[in-house]
XYZ file of C-alpha atoms in Angstrom:
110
model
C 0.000 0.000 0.000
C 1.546 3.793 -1.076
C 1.193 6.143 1.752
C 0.383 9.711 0.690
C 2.039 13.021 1.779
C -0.946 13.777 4.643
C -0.263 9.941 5.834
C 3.084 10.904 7.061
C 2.438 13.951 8.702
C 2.042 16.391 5.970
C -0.873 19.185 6.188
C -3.598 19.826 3.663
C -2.614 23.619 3.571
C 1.179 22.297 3.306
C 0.356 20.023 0.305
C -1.636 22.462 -1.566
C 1.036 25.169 -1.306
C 4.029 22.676 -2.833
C 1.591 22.133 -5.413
C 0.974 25.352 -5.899
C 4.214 27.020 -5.768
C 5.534 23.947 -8.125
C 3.301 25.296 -10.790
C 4.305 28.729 -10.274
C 8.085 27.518 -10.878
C 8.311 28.536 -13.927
C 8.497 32.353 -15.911
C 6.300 31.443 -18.973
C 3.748 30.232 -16.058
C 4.377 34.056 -14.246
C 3.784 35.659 -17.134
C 0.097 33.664 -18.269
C -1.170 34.203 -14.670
C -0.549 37.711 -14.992
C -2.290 37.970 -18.338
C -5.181 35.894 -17.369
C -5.377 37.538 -13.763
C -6.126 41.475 -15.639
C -8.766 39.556 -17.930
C -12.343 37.918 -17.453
C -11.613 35.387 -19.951
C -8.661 34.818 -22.428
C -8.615 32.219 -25.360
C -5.531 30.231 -25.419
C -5.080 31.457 -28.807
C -4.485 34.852 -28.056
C -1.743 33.836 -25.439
C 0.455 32.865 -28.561
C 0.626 36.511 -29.469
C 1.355 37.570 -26.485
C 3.778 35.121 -25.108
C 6.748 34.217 -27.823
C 6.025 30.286 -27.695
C 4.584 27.562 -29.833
C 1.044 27.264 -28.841
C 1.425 23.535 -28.217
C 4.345 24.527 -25.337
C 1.718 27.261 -23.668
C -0.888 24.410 -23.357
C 1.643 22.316 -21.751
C 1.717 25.522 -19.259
C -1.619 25.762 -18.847
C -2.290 22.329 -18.277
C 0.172 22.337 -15.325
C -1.418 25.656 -13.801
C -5.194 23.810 -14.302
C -3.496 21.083 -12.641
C -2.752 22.983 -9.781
C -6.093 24.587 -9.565
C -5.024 28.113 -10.092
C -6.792 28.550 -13.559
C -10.049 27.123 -14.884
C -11.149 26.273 -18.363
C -13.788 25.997 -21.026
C -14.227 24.410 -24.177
C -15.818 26.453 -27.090
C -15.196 24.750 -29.984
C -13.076 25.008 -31.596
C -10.777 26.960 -28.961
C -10.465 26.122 -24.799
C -11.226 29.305 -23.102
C -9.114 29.736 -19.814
C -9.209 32.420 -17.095
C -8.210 32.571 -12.957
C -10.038 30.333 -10.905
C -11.264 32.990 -8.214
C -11.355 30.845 -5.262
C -8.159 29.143 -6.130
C -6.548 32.207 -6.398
C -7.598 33.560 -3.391
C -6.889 30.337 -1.593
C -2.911 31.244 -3.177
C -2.589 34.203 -1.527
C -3.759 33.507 1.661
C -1.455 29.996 2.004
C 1.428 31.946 0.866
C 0.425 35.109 2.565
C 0.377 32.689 5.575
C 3.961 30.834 4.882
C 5.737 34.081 4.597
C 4.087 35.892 7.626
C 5.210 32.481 9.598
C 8.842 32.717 8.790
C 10.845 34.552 11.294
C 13.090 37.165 10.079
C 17.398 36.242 10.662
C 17.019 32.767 10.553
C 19.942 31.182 12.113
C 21.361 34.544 12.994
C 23.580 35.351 9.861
């Protein structure tokens, strides 16, 4: 039997926010969310002219950031539609809000 992260002590907040910050690990990924976050909705098409990258490497992006829950999408034939999930988001900022408000300042006194 595979034991999962919360088996062995890990915390549904703590979980969440490695997957979370995983998907944000990369620029291209920076760069959609900030597109997507100053728009209602944005086809996946238009990313391509904003973003210098084959379209088939942005929808490898965007898979891993609906993957993670931070963006939502819709199909409308013949393009997928994608924009911020809300509650996701917000759920982002408050776990990482939280993380960095937890870490005390000096660390091991360098």
């Amino acid at each position: 039997m595979q034991r999962t992260l919360s088996d062995i002590g890990y915390s549904t907040s703590e979980i969440e926010l490695a997957v979370m910050a995983k998907a944000l690990g990369h620029p291209v990924r920076i760069r959609i969310l900030r597109l997507l976050a100053g728009e209602t909705c944005c086809f996946t098409g238009e990313l391509t002219g904003l973003i210098p990258m084959a379209q088939s490497t942005i929808s490898q992006h965007l898979k891993a950031l609906k993957e993670a829950g931070l963006i939502q999408g819709e199909i409308d034939p013949p393009k997928v539609k994608y924009c911020i999930h809300r509650e996701n988001w917000a759920k982002a900022q408050a776990l990482f809000g939280e993380f960095f408000a937890s870490e005390k300042s000096g660390g091991c006194g360098c």
